[in-house]
PDB file of C-alpha atoms in Angstrom:
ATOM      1  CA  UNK A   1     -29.434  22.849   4.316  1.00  0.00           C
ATOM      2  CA  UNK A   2     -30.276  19.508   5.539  1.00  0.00           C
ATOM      3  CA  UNK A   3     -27.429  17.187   6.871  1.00  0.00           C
ATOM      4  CA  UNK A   4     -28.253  13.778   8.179  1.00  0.00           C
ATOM      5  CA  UNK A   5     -25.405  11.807   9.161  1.00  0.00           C
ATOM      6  CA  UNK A   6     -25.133   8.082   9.556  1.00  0.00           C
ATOM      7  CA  UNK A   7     -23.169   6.040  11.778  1.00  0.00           C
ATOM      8  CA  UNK A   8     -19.896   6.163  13.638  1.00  0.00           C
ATOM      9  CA  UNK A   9     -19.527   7.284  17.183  1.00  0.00           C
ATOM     10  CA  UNK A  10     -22.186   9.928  18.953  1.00  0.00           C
ATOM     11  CA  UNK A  11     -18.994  12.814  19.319  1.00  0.00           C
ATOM     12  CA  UNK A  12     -18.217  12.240  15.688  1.00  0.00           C
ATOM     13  CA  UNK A  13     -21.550  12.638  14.676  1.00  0.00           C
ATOM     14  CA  UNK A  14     -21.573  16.011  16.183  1.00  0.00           C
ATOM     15  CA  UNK A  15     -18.188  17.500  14.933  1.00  0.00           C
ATOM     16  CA  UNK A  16     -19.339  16.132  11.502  1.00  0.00           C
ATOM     17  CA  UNK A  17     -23.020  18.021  11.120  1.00  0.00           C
ATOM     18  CA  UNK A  18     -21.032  21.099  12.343  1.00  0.00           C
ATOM     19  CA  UNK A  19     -18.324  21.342  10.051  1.00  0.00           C
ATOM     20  CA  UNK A  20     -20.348  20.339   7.190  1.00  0.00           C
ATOM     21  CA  UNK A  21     -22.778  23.411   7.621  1.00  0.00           C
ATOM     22  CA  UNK A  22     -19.833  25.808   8.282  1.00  0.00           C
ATOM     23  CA  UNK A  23     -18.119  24.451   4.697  1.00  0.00           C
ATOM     24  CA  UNK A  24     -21.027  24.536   2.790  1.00  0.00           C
ATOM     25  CA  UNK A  25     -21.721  27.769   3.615  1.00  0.00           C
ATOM     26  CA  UNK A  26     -18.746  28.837   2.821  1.00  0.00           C
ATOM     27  CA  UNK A  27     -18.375  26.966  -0.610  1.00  0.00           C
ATOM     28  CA  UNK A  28     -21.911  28.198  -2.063  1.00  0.00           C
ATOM     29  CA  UNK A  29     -24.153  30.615  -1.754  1.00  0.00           C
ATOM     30  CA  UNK A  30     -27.177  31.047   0.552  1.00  0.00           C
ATOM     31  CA  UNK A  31     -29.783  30.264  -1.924  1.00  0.00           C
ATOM     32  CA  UNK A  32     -27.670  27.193  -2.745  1.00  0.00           C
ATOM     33  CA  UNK A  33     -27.177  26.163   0.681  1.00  0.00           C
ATOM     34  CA  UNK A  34     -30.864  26.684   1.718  1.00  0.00           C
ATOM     35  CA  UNK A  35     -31.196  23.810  -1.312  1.00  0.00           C
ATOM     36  CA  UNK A  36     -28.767  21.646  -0.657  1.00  0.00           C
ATOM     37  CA  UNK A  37     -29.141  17.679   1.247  1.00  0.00           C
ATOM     38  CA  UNK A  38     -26.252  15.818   2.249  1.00  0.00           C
ATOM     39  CA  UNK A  39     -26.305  12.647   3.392  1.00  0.00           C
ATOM     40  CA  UNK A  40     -22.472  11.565   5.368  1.00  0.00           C
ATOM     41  CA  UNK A  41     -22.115   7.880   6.228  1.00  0.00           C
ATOM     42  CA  UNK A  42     -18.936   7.034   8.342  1.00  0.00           C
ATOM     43  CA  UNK A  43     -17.848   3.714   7.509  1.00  0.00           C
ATOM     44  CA  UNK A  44     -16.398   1.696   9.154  1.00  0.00           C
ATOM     45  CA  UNK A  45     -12.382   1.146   7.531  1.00  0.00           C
ATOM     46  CA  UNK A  46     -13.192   2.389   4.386  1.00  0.00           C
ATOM     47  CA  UNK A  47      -9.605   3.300   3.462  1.00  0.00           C
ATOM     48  CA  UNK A  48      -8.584  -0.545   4.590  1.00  0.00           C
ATOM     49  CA  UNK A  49     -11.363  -1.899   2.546  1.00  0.00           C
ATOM     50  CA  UNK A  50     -11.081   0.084  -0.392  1.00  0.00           C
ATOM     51  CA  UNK A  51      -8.515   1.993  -0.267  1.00  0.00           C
ATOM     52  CA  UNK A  52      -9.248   5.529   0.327  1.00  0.00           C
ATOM     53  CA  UNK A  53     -10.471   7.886   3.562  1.00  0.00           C
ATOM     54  CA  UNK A  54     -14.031   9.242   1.576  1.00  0.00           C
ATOM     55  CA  UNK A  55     -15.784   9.570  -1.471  1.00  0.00           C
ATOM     56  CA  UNK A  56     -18.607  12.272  -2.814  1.00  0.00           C
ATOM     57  CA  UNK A  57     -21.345  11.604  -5.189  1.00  0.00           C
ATOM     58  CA  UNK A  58     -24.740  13.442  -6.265  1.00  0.00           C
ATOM     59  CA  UNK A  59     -27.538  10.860  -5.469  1.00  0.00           C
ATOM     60  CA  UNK A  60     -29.224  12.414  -8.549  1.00  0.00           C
ATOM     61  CA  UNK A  61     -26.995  12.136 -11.321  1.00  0.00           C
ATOM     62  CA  UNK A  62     -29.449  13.659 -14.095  1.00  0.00           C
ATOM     63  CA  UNK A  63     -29.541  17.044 -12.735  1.00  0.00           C
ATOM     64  CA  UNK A  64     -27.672  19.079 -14.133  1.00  0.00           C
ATOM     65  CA  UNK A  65     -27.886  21.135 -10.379  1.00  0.00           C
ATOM     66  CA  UNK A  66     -27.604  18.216  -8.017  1.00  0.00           C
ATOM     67  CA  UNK A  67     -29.406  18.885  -4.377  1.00  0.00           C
ATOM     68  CA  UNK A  68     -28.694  15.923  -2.744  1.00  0.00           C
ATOM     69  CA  UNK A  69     -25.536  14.029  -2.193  1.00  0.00           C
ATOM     70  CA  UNK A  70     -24.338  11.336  -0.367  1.00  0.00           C
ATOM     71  CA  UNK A  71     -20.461  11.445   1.268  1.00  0.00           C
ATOM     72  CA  UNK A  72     -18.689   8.630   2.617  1.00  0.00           C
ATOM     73  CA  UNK A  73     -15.858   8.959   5.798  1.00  0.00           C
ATOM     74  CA  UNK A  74     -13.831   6.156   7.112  1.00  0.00           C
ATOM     75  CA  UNK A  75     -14.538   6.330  10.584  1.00  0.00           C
ATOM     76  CA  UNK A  76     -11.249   4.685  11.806  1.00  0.00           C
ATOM     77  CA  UNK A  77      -9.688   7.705  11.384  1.00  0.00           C
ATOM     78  CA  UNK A  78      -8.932   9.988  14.058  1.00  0.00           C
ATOM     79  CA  UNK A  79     -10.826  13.146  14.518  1.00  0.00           C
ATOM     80  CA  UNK A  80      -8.548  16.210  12.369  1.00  0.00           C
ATOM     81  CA  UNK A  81      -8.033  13.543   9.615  1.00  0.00           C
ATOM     82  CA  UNK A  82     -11.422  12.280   9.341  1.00  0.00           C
ATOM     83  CA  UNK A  83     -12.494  15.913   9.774  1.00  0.00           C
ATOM     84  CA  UNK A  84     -10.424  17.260   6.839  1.00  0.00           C
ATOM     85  CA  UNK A  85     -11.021  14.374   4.357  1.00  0.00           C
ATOM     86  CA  UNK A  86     -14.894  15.360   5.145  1.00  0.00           C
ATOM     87  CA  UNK A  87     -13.824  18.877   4.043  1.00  0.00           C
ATOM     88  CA  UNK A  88     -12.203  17.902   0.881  1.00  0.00           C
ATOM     89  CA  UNK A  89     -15.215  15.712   0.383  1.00  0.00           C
ATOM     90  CA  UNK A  90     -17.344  18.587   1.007  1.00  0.00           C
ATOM     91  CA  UNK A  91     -15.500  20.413  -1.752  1.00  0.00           C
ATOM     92  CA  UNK A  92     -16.466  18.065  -4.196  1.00  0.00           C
ATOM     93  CA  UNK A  93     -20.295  18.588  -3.098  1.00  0.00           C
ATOM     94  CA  UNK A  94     -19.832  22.380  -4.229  1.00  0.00           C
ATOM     95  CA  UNK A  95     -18.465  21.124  -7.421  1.00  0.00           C
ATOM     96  CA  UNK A  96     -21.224  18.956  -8.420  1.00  0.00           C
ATOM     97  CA  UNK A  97     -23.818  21.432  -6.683  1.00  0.00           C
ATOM     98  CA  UNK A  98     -22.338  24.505  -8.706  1.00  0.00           C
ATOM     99  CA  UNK A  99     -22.291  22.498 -12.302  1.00  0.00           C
ATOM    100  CA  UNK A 100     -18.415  23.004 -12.555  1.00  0.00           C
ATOM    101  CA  UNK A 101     -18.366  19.407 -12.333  1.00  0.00           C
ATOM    102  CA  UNK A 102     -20.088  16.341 -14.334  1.00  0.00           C
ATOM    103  CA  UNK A 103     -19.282  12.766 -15.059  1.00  0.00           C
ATOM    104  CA  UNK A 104     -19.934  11.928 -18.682  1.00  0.00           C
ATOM    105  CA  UNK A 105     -19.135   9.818 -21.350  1.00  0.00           C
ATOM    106  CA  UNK A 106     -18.115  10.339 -24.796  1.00  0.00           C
ATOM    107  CA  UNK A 107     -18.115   7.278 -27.358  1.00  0.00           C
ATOM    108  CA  UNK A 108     -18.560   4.873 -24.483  1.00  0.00           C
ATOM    109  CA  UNK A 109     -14.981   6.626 -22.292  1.00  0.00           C
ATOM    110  CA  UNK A 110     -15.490   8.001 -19.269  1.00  0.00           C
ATOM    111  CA  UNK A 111     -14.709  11.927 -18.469  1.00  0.00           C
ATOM    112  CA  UNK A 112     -14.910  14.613 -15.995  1.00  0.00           C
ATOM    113  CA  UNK A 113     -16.118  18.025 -17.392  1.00  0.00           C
ATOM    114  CA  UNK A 114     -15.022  20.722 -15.079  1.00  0.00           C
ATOM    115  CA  UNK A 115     -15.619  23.974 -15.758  1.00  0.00           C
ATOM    116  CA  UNK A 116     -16.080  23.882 -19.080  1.00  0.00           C
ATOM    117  CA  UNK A 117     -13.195  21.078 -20.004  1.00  0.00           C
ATOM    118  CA  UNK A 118     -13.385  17.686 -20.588  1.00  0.00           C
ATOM    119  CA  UNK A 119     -10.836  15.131 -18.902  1.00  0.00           C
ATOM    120  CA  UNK A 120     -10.426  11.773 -19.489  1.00  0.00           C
ATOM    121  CA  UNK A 121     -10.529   9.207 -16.392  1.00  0.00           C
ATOM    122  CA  UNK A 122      -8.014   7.046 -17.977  1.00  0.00           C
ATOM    123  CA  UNK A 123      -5.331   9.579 -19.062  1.00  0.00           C
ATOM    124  CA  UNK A 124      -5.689  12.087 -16.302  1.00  0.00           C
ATOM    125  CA  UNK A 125      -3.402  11.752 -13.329  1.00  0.00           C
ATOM    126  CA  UNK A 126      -4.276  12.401  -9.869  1.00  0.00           C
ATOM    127  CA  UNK A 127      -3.061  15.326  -9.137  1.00  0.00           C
ATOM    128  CA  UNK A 128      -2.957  16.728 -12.371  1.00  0.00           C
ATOM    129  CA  UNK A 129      -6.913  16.425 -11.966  1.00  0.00           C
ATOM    130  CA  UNK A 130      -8.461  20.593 -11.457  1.00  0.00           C
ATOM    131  CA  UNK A 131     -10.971  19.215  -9.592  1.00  0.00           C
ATOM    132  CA  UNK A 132      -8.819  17.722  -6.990  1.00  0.00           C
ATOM    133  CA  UNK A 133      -6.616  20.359  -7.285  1.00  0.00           C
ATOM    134  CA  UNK A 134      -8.937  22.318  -5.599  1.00  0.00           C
ATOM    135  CA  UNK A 135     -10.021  20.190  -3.353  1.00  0.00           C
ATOM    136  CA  UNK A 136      -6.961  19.471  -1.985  1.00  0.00           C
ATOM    137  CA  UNK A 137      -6.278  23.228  -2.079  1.00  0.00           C
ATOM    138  CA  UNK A 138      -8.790  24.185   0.116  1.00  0.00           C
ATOM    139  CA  UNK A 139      -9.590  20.943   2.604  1.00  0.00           C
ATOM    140  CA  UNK A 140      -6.583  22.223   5.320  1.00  0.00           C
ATOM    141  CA  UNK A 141      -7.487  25.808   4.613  1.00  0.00           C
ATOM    142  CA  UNK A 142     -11.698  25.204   5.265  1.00  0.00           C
ATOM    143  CA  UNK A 143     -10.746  23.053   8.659  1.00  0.00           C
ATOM    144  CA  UNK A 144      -8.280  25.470   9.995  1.00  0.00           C
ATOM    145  CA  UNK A 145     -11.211  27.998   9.208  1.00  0.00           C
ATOM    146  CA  UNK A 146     -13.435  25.580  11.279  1.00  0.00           C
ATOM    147  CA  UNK A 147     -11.221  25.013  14.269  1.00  0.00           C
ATOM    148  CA  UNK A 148     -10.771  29.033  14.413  1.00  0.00           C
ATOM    149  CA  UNK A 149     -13.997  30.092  14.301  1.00  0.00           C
ATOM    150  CA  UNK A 150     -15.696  26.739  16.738  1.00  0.00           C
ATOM    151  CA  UNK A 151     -12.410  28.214  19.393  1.00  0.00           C
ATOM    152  CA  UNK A 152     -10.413  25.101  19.517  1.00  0.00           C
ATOM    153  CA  UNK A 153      -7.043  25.986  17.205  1.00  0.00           C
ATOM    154  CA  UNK A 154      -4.839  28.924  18.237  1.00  0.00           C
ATOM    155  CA  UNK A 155      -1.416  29.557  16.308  1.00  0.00           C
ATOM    156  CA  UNK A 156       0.050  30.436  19.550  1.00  0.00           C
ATOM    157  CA  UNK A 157      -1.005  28.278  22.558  1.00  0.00           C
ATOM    158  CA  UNK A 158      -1.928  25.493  20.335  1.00  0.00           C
ATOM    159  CA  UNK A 159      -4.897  25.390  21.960  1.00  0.00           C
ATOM    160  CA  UNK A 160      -6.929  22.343  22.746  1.00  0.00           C
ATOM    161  CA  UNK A 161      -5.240  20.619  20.010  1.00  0.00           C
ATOM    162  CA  UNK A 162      -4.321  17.779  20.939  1.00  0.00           C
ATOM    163  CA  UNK A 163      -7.065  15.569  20.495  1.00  0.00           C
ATOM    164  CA  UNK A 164      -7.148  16.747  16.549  1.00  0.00           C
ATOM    165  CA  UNK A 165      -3.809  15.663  15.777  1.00  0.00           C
ATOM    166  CA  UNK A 166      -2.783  13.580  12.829  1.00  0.00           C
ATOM    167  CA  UNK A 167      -2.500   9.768  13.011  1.00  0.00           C
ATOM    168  CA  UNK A 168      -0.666   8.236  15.726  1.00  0.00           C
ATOM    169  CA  UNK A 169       2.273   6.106  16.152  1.00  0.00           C
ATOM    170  CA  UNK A 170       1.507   2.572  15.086  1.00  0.00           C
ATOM    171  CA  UNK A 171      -1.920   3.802  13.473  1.00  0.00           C
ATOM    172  CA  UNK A 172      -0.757   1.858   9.915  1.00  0.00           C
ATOM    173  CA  UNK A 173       0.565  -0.985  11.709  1.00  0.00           C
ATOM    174  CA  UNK A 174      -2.296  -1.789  12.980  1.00  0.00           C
ATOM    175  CA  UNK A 175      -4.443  -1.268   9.910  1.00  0.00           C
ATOM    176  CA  UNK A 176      -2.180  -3.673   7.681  1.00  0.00           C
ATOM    177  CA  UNK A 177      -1.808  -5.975  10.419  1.00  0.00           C
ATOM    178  CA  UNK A 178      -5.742  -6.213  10.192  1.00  0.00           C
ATOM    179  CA  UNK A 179      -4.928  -7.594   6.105  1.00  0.00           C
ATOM    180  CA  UNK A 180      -3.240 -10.597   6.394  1.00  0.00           C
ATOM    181  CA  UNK A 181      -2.537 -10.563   2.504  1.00  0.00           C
ATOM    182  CA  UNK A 182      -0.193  -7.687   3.603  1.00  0.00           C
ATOM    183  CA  UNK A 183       2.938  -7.760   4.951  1.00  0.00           C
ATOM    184  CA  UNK A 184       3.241  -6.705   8.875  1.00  0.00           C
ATOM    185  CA  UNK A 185       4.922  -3.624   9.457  1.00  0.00           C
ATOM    186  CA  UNK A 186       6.511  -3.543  13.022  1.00  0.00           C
ATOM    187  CA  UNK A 187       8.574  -0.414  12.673  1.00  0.00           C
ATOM    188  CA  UNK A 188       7.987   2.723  10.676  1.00  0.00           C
ATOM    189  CA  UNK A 189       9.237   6.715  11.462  1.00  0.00           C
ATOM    190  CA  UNK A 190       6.948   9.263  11.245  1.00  0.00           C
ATOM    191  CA  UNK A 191       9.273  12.063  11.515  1.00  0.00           C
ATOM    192  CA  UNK A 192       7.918  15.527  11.543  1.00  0.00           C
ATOM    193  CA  UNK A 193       4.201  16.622  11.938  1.00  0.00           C
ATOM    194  CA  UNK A 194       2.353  14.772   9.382  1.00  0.00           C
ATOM    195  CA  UNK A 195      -0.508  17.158   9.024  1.00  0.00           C
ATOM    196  CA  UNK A 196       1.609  18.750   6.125  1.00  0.00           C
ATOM    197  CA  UNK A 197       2.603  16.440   4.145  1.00  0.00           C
ATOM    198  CA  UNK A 198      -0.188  13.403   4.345  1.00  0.00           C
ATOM    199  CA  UNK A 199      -2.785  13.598   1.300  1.00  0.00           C
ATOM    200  CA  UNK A 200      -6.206  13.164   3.177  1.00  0.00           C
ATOM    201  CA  UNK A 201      -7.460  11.088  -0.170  1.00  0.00           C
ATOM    202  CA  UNK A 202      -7.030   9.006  -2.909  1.00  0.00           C
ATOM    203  CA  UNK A 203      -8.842   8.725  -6.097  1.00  0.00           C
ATOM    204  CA  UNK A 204     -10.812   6.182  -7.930  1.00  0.00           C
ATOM    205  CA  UNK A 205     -12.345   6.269 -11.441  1.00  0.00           C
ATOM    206  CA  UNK A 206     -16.154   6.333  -9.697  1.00  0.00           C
ATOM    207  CA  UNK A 207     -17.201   9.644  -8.384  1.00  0.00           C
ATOM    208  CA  UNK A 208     -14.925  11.938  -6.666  1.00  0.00           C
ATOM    209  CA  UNK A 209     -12.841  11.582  -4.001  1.00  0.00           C
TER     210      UNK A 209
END
């Protein structure tokens, strides 16, 4: 598989060509993978621009196999986050690639057939959505995978973990204060670990995401 990856910072770069290889593998077979192009571009505050972490998409649509696909990562994020949104992402890719998922339309309305049923963009809730379902089934599950197998995650010693935690304090503050059509938020509790109970996404009616 080919991965060329586009932008950000030269350490994310790296972390990102690995993990996509190790998910892809896992998510399709070898003759698949041996196929298979994907392009990732970080970009630059994608989630405060338009309002989600990253976004999947076969660059050709007619196929009814797609090879090559182009994913988009908001770079702001921190490394796990940024990392596990690329997973869920990557998900998506395998859907597409394995022709369990296609955009269509139907009598000029848009709809998502996945694996063999057809779902209507307008009437379909988020999370009542298979497709993302699965995806954010399996995103925490394929990093944790990662971070096992590349020697950096241990149940026990928590080990090297650190620098793959979740957001930081004052991570949202400073993202709305960037918006000035948004109110400033000076004070906001995190609570307990975030890693299980942020959603690493959010959906729009253009592709998956």
């Amino acid at each position: 598989m080919n991965v060329v990856v586009k932008g950000g910072k030269k350490y994310q770069r790296t972390w990102v060509e690995n993990i996509t290889h190790f998910c892809m593998k896992k998510l399709v077979s070898t003759r698949m993978y041996n196929l298979l192009e994907v392009t990732v571009e970080m970009r630059k505050d994608l989630f405060h621009k338009e309002g989600l972490y990253g976004d999947a998409q076969p660059d050709d649509w007619g196929e009814a196999r797609p090879k090559f696909f182009t994913v988009r990562i908001d770079n702001a994020l921190r490394l796990r986050p940024l990392l596990q949104s690329l997973c869920h992402e990557l998900v998506h890719v395998s859907q597409y690639a394995k022709n369990d998922m296609r955009e269509v339309t139907i009598k000029g309305e848009m709809f998502t057939r996945f694996k063999g049923k057809y779902y209507p963009h307008e009437q379909t809730p988020y999370w009542e959505q298979p497709w993302e379902v699965e995806a954010n089934g399996l995103e925490r599950g394929m990093f944790e995978m990662w971070a096992a197998d590349m020697g950096i995650f241990d149940d026990e010693k928590n080990n090297n973990w650190a620098y793959l935690d979740e957001y930081p304090a004052g991570y949202w503050e400073k993202i709305w204060s960037q918006d000035k059509t948004e109110p400033r938020q000076k004070k906001l509790d995190f609570g307990e670990d975030l890693s299980d109970n942020i959603c690493m996404v959010n959906e729009t009616t253009s592709g998956a995401h």
